[in-house]
CSV table of C-alpha atoms in Angstrom, one decimal:
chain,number,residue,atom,x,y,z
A,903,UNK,CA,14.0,-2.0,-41.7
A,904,UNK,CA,14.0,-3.3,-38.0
A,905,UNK,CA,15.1,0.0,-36.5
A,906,UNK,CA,12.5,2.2,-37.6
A,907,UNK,CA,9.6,-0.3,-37.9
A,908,UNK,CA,10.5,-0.4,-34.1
A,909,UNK,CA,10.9,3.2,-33.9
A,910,UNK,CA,7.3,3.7,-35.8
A,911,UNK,CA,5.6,1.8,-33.2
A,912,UNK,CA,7.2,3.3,-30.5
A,913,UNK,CA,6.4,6.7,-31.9
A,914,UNK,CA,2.5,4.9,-32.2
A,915,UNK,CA,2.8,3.7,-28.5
A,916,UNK,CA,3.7,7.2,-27.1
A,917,UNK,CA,0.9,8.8,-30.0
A,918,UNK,CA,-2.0,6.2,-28.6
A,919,UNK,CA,-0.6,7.2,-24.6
A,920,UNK,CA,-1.0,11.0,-25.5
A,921,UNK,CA,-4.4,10.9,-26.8
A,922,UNK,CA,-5.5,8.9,-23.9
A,923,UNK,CA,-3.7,11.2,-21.5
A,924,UNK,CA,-5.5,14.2,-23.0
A,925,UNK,CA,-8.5,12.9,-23.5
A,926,UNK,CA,-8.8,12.2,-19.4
A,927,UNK,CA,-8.9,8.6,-20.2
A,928,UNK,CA,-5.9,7.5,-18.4
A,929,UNK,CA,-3.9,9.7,-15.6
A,930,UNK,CA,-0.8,9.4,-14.0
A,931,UNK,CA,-0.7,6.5,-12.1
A,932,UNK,CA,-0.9,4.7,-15.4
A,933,UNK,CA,2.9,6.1,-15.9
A,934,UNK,CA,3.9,5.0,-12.7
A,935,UNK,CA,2.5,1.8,-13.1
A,936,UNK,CA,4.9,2.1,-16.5
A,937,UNK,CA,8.0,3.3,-14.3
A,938,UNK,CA,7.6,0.0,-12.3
A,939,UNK,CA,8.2,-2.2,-15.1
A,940,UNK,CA,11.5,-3.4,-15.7
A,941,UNK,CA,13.6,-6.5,-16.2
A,942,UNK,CA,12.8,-8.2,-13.4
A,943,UNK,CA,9.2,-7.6,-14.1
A,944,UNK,CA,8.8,-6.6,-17.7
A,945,UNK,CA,5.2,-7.7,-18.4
A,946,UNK,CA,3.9,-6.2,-15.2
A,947,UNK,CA,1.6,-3.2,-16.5
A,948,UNK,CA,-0.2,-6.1,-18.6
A,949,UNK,CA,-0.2,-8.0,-16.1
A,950,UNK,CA,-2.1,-5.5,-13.5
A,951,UNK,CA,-4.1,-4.3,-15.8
A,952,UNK,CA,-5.4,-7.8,-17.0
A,953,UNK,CA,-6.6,-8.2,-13.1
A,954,UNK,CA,-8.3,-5.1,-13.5
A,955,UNK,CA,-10.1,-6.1,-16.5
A,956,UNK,CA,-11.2,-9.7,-14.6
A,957,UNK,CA,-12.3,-7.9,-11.2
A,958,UNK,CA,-14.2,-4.9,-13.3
A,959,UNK,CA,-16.1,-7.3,-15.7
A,960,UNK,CA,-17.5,-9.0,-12.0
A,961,UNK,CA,-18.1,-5.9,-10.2
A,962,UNK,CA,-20.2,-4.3,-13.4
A,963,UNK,CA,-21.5,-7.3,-14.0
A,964,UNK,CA,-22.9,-7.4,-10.4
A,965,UNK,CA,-24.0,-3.7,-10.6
A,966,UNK,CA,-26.4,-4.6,-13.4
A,967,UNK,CA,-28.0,-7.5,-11.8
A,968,UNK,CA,-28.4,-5.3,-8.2
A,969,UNK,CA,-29.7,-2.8,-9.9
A,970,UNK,CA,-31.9,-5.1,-12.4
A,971,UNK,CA,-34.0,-6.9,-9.5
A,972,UNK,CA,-37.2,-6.0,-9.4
A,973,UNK,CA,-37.1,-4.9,-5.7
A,974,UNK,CA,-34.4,-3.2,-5.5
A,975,UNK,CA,-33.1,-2.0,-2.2
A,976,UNK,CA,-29.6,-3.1,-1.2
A,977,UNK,CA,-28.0,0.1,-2.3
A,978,UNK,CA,-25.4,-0.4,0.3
A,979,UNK,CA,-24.5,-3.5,-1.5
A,980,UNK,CA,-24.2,-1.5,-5.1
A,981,UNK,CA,-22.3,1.3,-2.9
A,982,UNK,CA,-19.3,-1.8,-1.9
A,983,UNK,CA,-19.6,-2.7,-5.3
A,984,UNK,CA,-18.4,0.7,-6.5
A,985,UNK,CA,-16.2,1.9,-4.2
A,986,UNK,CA,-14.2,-1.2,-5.2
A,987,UNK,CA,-14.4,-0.4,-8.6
A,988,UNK,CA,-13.6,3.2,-8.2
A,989,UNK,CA,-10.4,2.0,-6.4
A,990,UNK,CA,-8.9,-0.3,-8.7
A,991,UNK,CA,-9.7,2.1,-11.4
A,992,UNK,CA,-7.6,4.5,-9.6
A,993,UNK,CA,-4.9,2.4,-8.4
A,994,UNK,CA,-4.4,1.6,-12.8
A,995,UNK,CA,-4.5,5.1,-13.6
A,996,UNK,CA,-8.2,4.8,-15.2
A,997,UNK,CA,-9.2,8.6,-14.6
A,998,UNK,CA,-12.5,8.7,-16.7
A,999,UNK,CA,-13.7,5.4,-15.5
A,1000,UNK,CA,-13.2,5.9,-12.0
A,1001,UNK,CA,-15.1,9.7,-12.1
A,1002,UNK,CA,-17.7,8.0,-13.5
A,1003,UNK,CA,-17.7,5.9,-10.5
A,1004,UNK,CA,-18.2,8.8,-8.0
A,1005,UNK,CA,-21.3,9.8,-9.9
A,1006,UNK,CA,-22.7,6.8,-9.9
A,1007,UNK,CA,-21.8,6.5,-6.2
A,1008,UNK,CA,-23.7,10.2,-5.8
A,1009,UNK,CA,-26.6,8.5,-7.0
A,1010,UNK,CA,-26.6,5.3,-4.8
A,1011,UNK,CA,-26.7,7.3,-2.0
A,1012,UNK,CA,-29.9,9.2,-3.0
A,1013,UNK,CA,-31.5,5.5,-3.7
A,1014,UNK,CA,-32.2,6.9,-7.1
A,1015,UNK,CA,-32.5,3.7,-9.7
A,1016,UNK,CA,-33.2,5.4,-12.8
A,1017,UNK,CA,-29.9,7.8,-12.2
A,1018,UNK,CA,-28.1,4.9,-11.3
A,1019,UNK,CA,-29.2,2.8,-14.4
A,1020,UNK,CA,-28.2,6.1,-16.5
A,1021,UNK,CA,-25.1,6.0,-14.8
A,1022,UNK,CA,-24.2,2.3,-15.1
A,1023,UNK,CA,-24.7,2.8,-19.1
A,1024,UNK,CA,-22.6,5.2,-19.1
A,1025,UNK,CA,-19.9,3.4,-17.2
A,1026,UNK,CA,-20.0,0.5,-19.1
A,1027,UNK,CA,-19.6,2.7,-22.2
A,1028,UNK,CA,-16.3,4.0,-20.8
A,1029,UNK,CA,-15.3,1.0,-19.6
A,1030,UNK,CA,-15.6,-1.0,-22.7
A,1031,UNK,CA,-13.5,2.2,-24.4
A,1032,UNK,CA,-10.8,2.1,-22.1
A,1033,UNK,CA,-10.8,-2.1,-22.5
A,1034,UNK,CA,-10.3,-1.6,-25.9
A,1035,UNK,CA,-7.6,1.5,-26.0
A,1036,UNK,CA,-5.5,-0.2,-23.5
A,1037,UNK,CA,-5.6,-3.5,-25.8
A,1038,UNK,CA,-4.5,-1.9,-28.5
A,1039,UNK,CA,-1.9,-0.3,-26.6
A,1040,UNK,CA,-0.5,-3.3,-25.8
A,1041,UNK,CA,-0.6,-4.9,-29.2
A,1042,UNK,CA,1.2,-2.2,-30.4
A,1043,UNK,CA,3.7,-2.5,-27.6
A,1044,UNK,CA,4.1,-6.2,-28.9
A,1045,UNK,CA,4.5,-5.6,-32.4
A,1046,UNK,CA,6.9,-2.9,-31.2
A,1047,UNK,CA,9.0,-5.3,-29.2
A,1048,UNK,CA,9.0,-8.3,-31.9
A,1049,UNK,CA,10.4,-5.5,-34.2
A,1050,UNK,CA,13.6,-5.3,-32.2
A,1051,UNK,CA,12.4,-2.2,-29.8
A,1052,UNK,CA,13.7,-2.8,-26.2
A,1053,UNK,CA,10.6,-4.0,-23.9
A,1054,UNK,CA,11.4,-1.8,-21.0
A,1055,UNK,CA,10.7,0.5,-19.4
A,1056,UNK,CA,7.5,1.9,-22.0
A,1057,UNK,CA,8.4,5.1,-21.9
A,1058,UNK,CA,12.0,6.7,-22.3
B,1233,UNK,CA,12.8,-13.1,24.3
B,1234,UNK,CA,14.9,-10.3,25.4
B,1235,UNK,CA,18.1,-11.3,27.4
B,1236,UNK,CA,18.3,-8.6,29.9
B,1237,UNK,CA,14.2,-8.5,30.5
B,1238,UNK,CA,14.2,-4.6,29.6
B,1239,UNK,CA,13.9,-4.2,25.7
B,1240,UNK,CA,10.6,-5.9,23.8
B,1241,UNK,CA,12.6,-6.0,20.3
B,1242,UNK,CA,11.8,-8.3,18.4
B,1243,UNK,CA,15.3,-8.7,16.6
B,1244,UNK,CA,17.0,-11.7,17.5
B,1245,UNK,CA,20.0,-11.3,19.9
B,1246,UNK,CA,23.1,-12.6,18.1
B,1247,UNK,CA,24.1,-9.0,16.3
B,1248,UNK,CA,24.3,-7.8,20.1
B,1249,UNK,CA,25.9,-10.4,21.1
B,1250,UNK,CA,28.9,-10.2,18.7
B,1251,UNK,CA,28.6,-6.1,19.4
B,1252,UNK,CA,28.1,-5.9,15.9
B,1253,UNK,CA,27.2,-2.1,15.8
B,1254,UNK,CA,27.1,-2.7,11.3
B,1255,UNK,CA,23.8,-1.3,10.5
B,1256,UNK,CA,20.7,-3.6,9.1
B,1257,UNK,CA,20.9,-1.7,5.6
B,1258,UNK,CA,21.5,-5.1,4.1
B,1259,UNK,CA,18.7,-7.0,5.4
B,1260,UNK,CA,15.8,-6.4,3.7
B,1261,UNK,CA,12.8,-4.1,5.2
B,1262,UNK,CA,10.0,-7.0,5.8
B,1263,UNK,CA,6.6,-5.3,5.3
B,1264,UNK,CA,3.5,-7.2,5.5
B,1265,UNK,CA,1.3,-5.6,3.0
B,1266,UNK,CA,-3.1,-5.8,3.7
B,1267,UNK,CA,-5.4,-5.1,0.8
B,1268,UNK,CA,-8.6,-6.6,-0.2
B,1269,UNK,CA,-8.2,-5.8,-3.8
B,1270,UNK,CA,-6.4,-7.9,-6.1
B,1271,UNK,CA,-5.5,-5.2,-8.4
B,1272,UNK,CA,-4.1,-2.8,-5.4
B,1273,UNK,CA,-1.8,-5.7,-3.6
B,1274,UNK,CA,-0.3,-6.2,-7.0
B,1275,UNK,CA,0.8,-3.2,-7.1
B,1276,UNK,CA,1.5,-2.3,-3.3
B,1277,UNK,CA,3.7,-5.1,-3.9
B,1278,UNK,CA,5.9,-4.7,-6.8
B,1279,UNK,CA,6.0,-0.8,-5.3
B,1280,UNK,CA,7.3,-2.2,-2.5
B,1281,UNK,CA,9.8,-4.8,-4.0
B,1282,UNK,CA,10.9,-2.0,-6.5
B,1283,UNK,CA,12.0,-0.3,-3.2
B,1284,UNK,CA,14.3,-3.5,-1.9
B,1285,UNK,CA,11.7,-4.9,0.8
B,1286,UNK,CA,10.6,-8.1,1.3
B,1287,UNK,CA,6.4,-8.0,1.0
B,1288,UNK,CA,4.1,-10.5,2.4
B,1289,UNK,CA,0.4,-9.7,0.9
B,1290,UNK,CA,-2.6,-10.9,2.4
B,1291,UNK,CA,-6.4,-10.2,1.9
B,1292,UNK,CA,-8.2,-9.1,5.2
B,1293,UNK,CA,-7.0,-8.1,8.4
B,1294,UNK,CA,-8.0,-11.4,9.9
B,1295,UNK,CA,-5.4,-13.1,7.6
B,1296,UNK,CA,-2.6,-10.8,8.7
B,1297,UNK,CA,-3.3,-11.1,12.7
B,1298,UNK,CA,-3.3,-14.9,11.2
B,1299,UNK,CA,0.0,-14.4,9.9
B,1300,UNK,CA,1.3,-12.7,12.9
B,1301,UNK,CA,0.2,-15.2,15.4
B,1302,UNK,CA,-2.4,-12.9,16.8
B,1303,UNK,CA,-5.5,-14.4,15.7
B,1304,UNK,CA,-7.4,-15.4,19.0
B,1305,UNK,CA,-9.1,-18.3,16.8
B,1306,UNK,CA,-5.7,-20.0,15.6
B,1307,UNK,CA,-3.8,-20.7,18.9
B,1308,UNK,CA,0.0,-20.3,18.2
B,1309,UNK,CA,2.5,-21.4,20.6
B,1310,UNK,CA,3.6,-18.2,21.8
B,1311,UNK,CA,3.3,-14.8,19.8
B,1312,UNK,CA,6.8,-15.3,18.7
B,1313,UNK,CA,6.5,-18.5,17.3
B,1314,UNK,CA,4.8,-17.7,14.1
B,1315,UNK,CA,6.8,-19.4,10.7
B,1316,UNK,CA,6.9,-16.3,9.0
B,1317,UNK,CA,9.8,-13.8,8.8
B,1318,UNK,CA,9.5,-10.9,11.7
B,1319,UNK,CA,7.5,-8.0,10.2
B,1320,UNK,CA,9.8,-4.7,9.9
B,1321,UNK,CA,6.3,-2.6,8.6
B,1322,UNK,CA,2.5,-3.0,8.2
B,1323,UNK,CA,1.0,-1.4,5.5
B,1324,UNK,CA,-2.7,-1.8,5.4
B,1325,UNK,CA,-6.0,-0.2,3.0
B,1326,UNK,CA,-8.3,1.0,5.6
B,1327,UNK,CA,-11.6,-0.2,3.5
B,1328,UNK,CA,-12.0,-3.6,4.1
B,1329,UNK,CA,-15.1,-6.1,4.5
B,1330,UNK,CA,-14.9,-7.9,7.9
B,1331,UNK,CA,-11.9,-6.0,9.6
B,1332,UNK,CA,-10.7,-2.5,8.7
B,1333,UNK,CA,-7.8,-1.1,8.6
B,1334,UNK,CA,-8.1,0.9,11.7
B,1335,UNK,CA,-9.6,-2.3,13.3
B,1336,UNK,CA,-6.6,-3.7,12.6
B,1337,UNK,CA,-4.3,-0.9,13.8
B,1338,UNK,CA,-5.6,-1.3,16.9
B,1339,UNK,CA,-5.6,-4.7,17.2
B,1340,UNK,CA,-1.7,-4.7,16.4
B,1341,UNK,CA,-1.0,-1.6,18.7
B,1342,UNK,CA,-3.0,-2.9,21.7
B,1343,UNK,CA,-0.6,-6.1,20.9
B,1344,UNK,CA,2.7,-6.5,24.1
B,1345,UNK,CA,4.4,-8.1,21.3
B,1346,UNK,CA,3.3,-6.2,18.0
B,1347,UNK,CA,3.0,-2.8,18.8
B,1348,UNK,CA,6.5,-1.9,17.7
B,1349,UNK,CA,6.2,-2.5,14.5
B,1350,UNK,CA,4.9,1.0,12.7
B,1351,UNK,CA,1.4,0.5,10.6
B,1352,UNK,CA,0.6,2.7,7.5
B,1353,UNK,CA,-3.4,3.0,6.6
B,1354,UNK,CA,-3.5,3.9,3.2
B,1355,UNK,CA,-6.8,4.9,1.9
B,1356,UNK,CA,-8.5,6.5,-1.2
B,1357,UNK,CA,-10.8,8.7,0.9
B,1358,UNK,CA,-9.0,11.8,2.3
B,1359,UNK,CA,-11.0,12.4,5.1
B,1360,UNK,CA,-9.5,14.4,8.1
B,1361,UNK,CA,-11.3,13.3,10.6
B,1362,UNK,CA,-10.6,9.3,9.3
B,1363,UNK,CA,-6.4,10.8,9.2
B,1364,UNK,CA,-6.7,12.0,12.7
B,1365,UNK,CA,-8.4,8.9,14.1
B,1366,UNK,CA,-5.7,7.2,12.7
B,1367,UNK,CA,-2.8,9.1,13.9
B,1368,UNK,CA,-4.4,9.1,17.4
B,1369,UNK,CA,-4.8,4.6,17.4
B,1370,UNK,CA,-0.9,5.0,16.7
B,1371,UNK,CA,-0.4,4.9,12.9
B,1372,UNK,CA,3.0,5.8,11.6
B,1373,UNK,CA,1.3,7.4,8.5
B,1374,UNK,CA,-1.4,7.8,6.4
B,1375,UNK,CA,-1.3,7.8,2.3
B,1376,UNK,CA,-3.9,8.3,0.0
B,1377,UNK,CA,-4.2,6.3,-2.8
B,1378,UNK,CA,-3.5,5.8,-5.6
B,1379,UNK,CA,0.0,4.6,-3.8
B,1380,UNK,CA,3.3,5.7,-5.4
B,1381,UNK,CA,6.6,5.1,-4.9
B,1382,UNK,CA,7.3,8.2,-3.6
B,1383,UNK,CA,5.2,7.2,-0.7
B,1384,UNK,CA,6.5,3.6,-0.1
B,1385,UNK,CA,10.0,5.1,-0.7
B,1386,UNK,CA,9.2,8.0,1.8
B,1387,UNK,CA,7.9,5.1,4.1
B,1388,UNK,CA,10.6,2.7,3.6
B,1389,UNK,CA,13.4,5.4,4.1
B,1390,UNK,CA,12.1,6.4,8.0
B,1391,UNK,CA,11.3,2.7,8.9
B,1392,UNK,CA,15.0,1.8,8.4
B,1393,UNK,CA,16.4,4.8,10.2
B,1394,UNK,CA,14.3,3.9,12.7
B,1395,UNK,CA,15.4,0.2,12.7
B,1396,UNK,CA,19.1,1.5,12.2
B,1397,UNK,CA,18.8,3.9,15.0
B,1398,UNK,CA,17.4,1.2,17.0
B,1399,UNK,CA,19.8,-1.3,16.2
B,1400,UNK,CA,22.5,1.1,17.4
B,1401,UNK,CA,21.2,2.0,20.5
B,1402,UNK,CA,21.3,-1.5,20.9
B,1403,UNK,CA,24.5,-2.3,19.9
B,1404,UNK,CA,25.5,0.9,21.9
B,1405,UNK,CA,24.0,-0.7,25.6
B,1406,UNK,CA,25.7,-4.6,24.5
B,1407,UNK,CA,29.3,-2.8,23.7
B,1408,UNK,CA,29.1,-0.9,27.0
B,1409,UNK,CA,27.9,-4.1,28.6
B,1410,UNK,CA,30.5,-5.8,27.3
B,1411,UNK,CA,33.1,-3.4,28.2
B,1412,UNK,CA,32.1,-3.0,31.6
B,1413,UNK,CA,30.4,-5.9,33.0
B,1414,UNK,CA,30.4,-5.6,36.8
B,1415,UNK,CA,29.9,-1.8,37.0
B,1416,UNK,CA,27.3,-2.2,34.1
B,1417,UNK,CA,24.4,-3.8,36.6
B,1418,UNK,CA,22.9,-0.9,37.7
B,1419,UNK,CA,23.3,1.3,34.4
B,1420,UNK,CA,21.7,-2.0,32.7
B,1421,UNK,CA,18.3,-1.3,34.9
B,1422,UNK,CA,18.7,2.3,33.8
B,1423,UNK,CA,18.9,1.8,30.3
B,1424,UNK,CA,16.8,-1.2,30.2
B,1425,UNK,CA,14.0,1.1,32.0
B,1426,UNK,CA,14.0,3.5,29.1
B,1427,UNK,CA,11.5,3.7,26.4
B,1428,UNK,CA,12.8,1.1,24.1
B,1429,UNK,CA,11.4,2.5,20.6
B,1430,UNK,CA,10.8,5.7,19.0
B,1431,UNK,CA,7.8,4.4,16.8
B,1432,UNK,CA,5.9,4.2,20.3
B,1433,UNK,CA,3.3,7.7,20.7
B,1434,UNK,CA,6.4,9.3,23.0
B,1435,UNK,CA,6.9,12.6,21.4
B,1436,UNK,CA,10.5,12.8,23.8
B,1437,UNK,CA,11.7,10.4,21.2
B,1438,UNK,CA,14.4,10.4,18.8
B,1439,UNK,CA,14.6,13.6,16.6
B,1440,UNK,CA,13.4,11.3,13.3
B,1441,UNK,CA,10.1,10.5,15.6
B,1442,UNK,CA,7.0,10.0,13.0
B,1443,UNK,CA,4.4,12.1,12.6
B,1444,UNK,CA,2.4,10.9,16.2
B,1445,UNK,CA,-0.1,14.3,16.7
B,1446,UNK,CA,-1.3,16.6,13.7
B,1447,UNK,CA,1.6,19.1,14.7
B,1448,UNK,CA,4.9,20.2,12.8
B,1449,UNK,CA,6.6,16.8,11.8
B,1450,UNK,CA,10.5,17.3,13.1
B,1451,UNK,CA,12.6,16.0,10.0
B,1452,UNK,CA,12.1,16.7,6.4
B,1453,UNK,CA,11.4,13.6,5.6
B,1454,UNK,CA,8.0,13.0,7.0
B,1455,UNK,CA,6.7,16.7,5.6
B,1456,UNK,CA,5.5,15.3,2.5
B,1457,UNK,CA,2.9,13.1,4.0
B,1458,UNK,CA,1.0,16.5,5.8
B,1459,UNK,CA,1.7,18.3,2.8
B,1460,UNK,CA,0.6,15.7,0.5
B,1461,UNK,CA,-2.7,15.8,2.7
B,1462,UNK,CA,-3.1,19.5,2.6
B,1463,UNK,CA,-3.2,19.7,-0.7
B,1464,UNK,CA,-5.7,17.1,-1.5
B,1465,UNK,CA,-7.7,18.5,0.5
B,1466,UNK,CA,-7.1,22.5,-1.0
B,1467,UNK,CA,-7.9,20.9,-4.7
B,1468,UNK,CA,-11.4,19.0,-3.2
């Protein structure tokens, strides 16, 4: 039936939102985010956080290559590079991925490579996590929508 | 542009003229919004829409002294003349590449024509010291980010009772004007001789004054923004 295959997903949506919540995934900005989504704007959490996705596949993509060369020494560079990631990250609500951030930043300033490197697979881990949590989240949202559930706001 | 030589408002004249003393709380708040990052303009600006403002979003500080006709590279007829809509609010990141935030700040506040209009650094570093530098250049406020709209409404709420206010003080000198042309010459130099704006570092200002020195803010309003900052820093 429409009405509960909507209500299903919903009840999915706010499942998926919880376990992220608690597992210190996502934080609350990503609900304000939600609260700012409305008629006039009703695809904008998608919208930021596709942005977000596009600027912090550059910036880690850019992390690795600094931190791959063969002299490295432009740790002010990778320092830029993080701070901008750690902002973005926090401006979306990305909690995990942007404390990840401020250890890797910890070990830019000590120059140290090899915790850097450790830190970088570590963030790329998280970040491909969170990539893929927040697509499904979205999916879901779709589906939810197609099945006659009202688009906004996300929450109730 | 001011008729009687005394007031640097920005605000066109005609209101006064008609001694419409009706209060600005239809026109839109303009707020010209500064942030490097994509992802955090996006958001400044719907935050900012969602509060009833009109936003203008640039990318570097350069681009918004650009947009405000201060840019000493890009000649503009006078500093009035710029295209754009007069800015009501500056809201700027402090951490840019090429010019901060503060840089910025200062570059508006040592403007004759621009340093009316109140700036907000927002910045995801709570740093005291950064706060108090701020506060001292002039800065209206100070948020740390992530930005919510409890801030920009916070923000948006004092700008246009300080616009309002403003606006009626105006009003109030044009009616009296009006009312009493002849005798009015002298009291015009009086009142034209006053400090014109409450967003100005005069703590003898309006009651509503924003939060100029690190002591107790005087309305309600503006104690969330030292509060806010006290407790980031208790939880560091």
């Amino acid at each position: 039936m429409l009405g509960s295959g909507a209500d299903r997903l919903r009840a999915d949506v706010n499942r998926l939102l919880a376990f992220l919540f608690h597992q210190g995934i996502l934080d609350e900005q990503f609900l304000q985010l939600q609260q700012l989504q409305d008629e006039s704007s009703p695809n904008f959490v998608s919208q930021v956080v596709n942005i977000y996705f596009q600027e912090s596949e550059k910036l880690l993509r850019n992390l690795r290559s600094l931190l791959m060369e063969r002299k490295l020494s432009d740790y002010k560079n990778i320092g830029i590079h993080i701070n901008q990631l750690m902002g973005s990250s926090s401006s979306i609500g990305a909690k995990r991925v942007r404390n990840v951030c401020v250890a890797f930043r910890a070990a830019s300033d000590q120059n140290n490579r090899t915790g850097c490197l450790r830190v970088l697979e570590v963030l790329e881990h998280d970040y491909c996590f969170l990539k893929n949590k927040l697509h499904e989240l979205f999916q879901i949202e779709q589906q939810r929508i197609l099945a006659g559930g009202v688009g906004y706001p996300m929450q109730n | 542009m001011a008729r009687n030589g005394g007031v640097a408002w920005m605000r066109t004249t005609e209101k006064i003229d008609g001694y419409d003393l009706s209060t600005s709380d239809t026109e839109e708040v303009h707020v010209l919004a500064v942030d490097d990052s994509l992802v955090d303009r996006k958001v400044i600006e719907r935050l900012l829409r969602i509060s009833s403002c009109k936003v203008t979003a640039v990318d570097s500080g350069r681009r918004a002294l650009q947009y405000l006709g201060l840019d000493e590279e890009i000649q503009k007829k006078e500093t009035n003349g710029f295209d754009g809509l007069k800015v009501d609010l500056i809201i700027t990141d402090y951490c840019m590449p090429g010019m901060t935030g503060y840089e910025l700040l200062k570059k508006v506040k040592e403007s004759s024509a621009f340093r009316e209009i109140p700036v907000v650094i927002m910045s995801s570093e709570n740093v005291i010291a950064r706060i108090d530098r701020c506060l001292e250049e002039g800065a209206e406020d100070f948020i740390v980010k992530p930005v919510k709209l409890s801030d920009v409404k916070r923000i948006i709420d004092y700008t246009t009772t300080e616009l309002r206010e403003g606006e009626q003080r105006e009003g109030a000198r044009a009616k009296r004007r009006g009312i009493n042309k002849r005798k009015q010459r002298e009291g015009d130099d009086d009142l034209s001789s006053s400090p014109p704006s409450t967003l100005s570092s005069s703590t003898s200002s309006s009651p509503s004054s924003s939060i100029q020195s690190a002591t107790a803010p005087s309305s309600p309003s503006t104690l969330d923004s030292p509060t806010r900052r006290l407790k980031m820093t208790s939880s560091e």
